[in-house]
Amino acid sequence: MKQTGDLNLVKKINKSIVLHHIRTDSPISRARIAEITGLTKATVSSLVNELIESSLVDEIGVGESSGGRKPMMLLFNGTAGYAIGVDLGVHDILAVLTDLTGKVVREKRVNHDNPSAQEVIDLLKATIRDLINGAPESVYGIIGIGIGVPGICDEDGTLLFAPNLEWENVPLQKYMEETFHIPVVIDNEANAGAVGEKQFGAGRETANLVYVSIGIGIGAGIIIKGELYRGATGFSGEIGHISIQHDGPKCRCGSLGCWELYASEHALLERARQEFGSSITLEMLLRKAEAGDAAIIALFERLGYFLGVGVVNIINSYNPEFVILGGRLAGAEKWLMKPLLQLLEKRSLPHPRKLLNVAFSELSDRSTVLGAASFAVTKFFASTTVSVEHN
Amino acid sequence: MKQTGDLNLVKKINKSIVLHHIRTDSPISRARIAEITGLTKATVSSLVNELIESSLVDEIGVGESSGGRKPMMLLFNGTAGYAIGVDLGVHDILAVLTDLTGKVVREKRVNHDNPSAQEVIDLLKATIRDLINGAPESVYGIIGIGIGVPGICDEDGTLLFAPNLEWENVPLQKYMEETFHIPVVIDNEANAGAVGEKQFGAGRETANLVYVSIGIGIGAGIIIKGELYRGATGFSGEIGHISIQHDGPKCRCGSLGCWELYASEHALLERARQEFGSSITLEMLLRKAEAGDAAIIALFERLGYFLGVGVVNIINSYNPEFVILGGRLAGAEKWLMKPLLQLLEKRSLPHPRKLLNVAFSELSDRSTVLGAASFAVTKFFASTTVSVEHN
DNA sequence: TAAGTTTGTTTAATGAATTTACAAACTATT
DNA sequence: AATAGTTTGTAAATTCATTAAACAAACTTA
């Protein structure tokens, strides 16, 4: 059912707008917020005072006058609460405690060699418990947990299918909420990564971006008009399984010639092992390329070409302003970027390309974990200031 | 700038909700609307009376009692105004006059053999003028014009690039508004087609669908949560230029192995002409296939296969509930569908496919023209009942 | 015929924003 | 210094759409 309008809705909308400006443009005065938003000074004043009341905003003293009374500057109080962000990887768990601005306060990384789901979940709980116990005192305490997972989830936070973990139908959100009794958000690691890059990384200035997560497979998180696009049922972005060769080799998904068979880290290593022995790792390849090994450099350049093929497909179908490539391959940027850009220049449609930018992640392996924490913070604010999404 | 909330916004939201229910669930009583929406009877009554005042709603007499006073039934007044919808094709113009419910009142189809842009625009104007002159008297008159074009447009209604018309940078919206002095909406024919199918065709029950327009090229219109998705800058959906063979033949777009080189009507005819002579047409192919010509049927089956390859890519990247195939190839459905479905069954990911449906258009060649008219109607209601989109 | 139900309107109350006014604090000018 | 003008933030009165409560009219059922 559609959400109807009433006075409550009006207040929530305006309060969230005011808070948004304090979060992004602070330090800022009441008068300036009124000017920017079009709300009257009286309205802004009233809403700001409620936000101060609820500890989300602080007055930090007077600012510079522009020819009249000095303004009282407002600051978002990032330490009114803390969030947990988790990147549940195939071989390790990266977890962070952030404040409400997304600043990392503590961080834990633990390995697991992919034992049973139960053992990984227990490890996950212990890791989170540890971060919670070490969190500073605050008004709202731990406001929520966000978890990025390497697979497909539904709206209830059940991990439906994670091929590389070999998990199926794990109700992760339920488990976590039963354990910690705070709101939990579960989403795909590429979606979380896209949000991480949008909020804290290379995509801060961009409303439309695609984050391509390159690892064992290839996934993508798509941000449209500043918001994550999830597709019809919440599991879109399986872009690694776009076929770039309709009669190519068979993929485990059933299709033929999927992009991730050519352009993933896994594909690179497979090929390198065929040519140079089975014990080779990405770190070794990077070292050899750095030392000038032409055969290895050629291998990276070939990968750059195939990355480009898929990126052209992304550009032509999603038309983003920014494509951000994430994952450990960022370390090979210097060999990948040239063939990739050459291919884009040659092959993408002129109109979509005009505004386009391609870059590797700025956050290295933190995009997902920061995005996951950001999910928790967003959910917190949605419940306190605006809650339009009820359906 | 974000839209702030005030009483005006509340009223617009609620009025549009009430009108929406009268448009879709009529005949319906005030009491029933209050029940469905959660608004009070008093609020609904007040809003309905304003809608009656503005001629958009009529009382059509009392309905059946369910044990008390008989309800006064309300009906949307579809003839309070009329809209023009146009499908500007490469070889012809199809234009319709519809009422506010989308019902076609008059229709005109004229051929043009792609002369200069100016001549086509003059023909377009004459065609529209003719429909306007023949429109019935109504309260609001002609409320707007929607035009679907075979190319890429910007937000100002300029046709940036239409390869098959050989047009570039034609400010069509400006021309039309200067001529007719009513609101004009310009959009890609595939986008219009998607909206047409969503409103009036196979996609009525579906919130997430992709309409694939197969003609000289292949385009797509994407509907997410009931709304058209336009990508970052308004020219997304160039899905025909997704490469399905990274080292395939060169496309006019610059890339290699684009889907439309394999699966468009144009590609089919090219191949047929190579094999069976240069004078062959789609109609001839259909007739021969109908007569049992195995070579021709094989040609269609091959096309079905390649349609499937692209549809799998669409499913994996957009994850829609429904893929609707439009264009003249609908006539070959019986030979295309089997290889297409076989391919889907084999190649698409299990989760996205679960809810998926694939079908040919129900509206034959009217999807675009009806969608275009619907654009005009939507714009009209946006300006009279809700106008949130100002930025 | 009486009792209960449903519809739709009327009236009063609520509350969030706006408008207007204003005091406080500051800068610039004479 | 004194004065004028500007800017900030609050206060009081007004506006207006919704809600809640009451009610009259119209209808069904026992």
PDB file of C-alpha atoms in Angstrom, chain A residues 244 259 263 301-316 336-350 353 356 358, chain B residues 241 243 245-248 250 253-256:
ATOM      1  CA  ILE A 244      31.130 -12.208 -23.813  1.00  0.00           C
ATOM      2  CA  TRP A 259      32.858 -12.585 -18.419  1.00  0.00           C
ATOM      3  CA  ALA A 263      38.512 -11.334 -16.384  1.00  0.00           C
ATOM      4  CA  GLU A 301      47.603  -6.818 -20.347  1.00  0.00           C
ATOM      5  CA  ARG A 302      45.416  -9.614 -21.640  1.00  0.00           C
ATOM      6  CA  LEU A 303      43.383  -9.360 -18.437  1.00  0.00           C
ATOM      7  CA  GLY A 304      43.109  -5.603 -18.970  1.00  0.00           C
ATOM      8  CA  TYR A 305      41.681  -6.274 -22.415  1.00  0.00           C
ATOM      9  CA  PHE A 306      39.021  -8.610 -21.034  1.00  0.00           C
ATOM     10  CA  LEU A 307      38.177  -6.252 -18.200  1.00  0.00           C
ATOM     11  CA  GLY A 308      37.608  -3.667 -20.898  1.00  0.00           C
ATOM     12  CA  VAL A 309      35.261  -5.923 -22.867  1.00  0.00           C
ATOM     13  CA  GLY A 310      32.985  -6.250 -19.846  1.00  0.00           C
ATOM     14  CA  VAL A 311      33.273  -2.612 -18.870  1.00  0.00           C
ATOM     15  CA  VAL A 312      32.104  -1.622 -22.364  1.00  0.00           C
ATOM     16  CA  ASN A 313      29.076  -3.828 -21.824  1.00  0.00           C
ATOM     17  CA  ILE A 314      28.412  -2.134 -18.488  1.00  0.00           C
ATOM     18  CA  ILE A 315      28.698   1.300 -20.036  1.00  0.00           C
ATOM     19  CA  ASN A 316      26.360   0.458 -22.894  1.00  0.00           C
ATOM     20  CA  LEU A 336      45.775  -3.263 -16.635  1.00  0.00           C
ATOM     21  CA  MET A 337      44.723   0.315 -17.171  1.00  0.00           C
ATOM     22  CA  LYS A 338      46.312   1.000 -20.528  1.00  0.00           C
ATOM     23  CA  PRO A 339      44.758  -1.855 -22.549  1.00  0.00           C
ATOM     24  CA  LEU A 340      41.473  -1.285 -20.736  1.00  0.00           C
ATOM     25  CA  LEU A 341      41.298   2.393 -21.621  1.00  0.00           C
ATOM     26  CA  GLN A 342      42.408   1.723 -25.190  1.00  0.00           C
ATOM     27  CA  LEU A 343      39.547  -0.707 -25.589  1.00  0.00           C
ATOM     28  CA  LEU A 344      37.019   1.727 -24.121  1.00  0.00           C
ATOM     29  CA  GLU A 345      38.207   4.452 -26.439  1.00  0.00           C
ATOM     30  CA  LYS A 346      37.740   2.159 -29.422  1.00  0.00           C
ATOM     31  CA  ARG A 347      34.568   0.311 -28.533  1.00  0.00           C
ATOM     32  CA  SER A 348      32.109   2.160 -26.343  1.00  0.00           C
ATOM     33  CA  LEU A 349      29.289   4.261 -27.732  1.00  0.00           C
ATOM     34  CA  PRO A 350      30.202   7.938 -27.946  1.00  0.00           C
ATOM     35  CA  ARG A 353      31.244   7.467 -22.838  1.00  0.00           C
ATOM     36  CA  LEU A 356      32.548   8.435 -18.131  1.00  0.00           C
ATOM     37  CA  VAL A 358      37.083   4.501 -14.941  1.00  0.00           C
TER      38      VAL A 358
ATOM     39  CA  HIS B 241      25.517  -2.982 -28.221  1.00  0.00           C
ATOM     40  CA  SER B 243      29.024  -7.664 -27.117  1.00  0.00           C
ATOM     41  CA  GLN B 245      31.424 -12.186 -29.017  1.00  0.00           C
ATOM     42  CA  HIS B 246      34.359 -10.103 -27.886  1.00  0.00           C
ATOM     43  CA  ASP B 247      36.334 -10.809 -31.050  1.00  0.00           C
ATOM     44  CA  GLY B 248      33.352 -10.829 -33.398  1.00  0.00           C
ATOM     45  CA  LYS B 250      32.841  -4.917 -36.229  1.00  0.00           C
ATOM     46  CA  CYS B 253      29.160   1.625 -32.944  1.00  0.00           C
ATOM     47  CA  GLY B 254      32.871   0.807 -32.879  1.00  0.00           C
ATOM     48  CA  SER B 255      32.630  -2.305 -30.761  1.00  0.00           C
ATOM     49  CA  LEU B 256      32.915  -5.923 -31.906  1.00  0.00           C
TER      50      LEU B 256
END
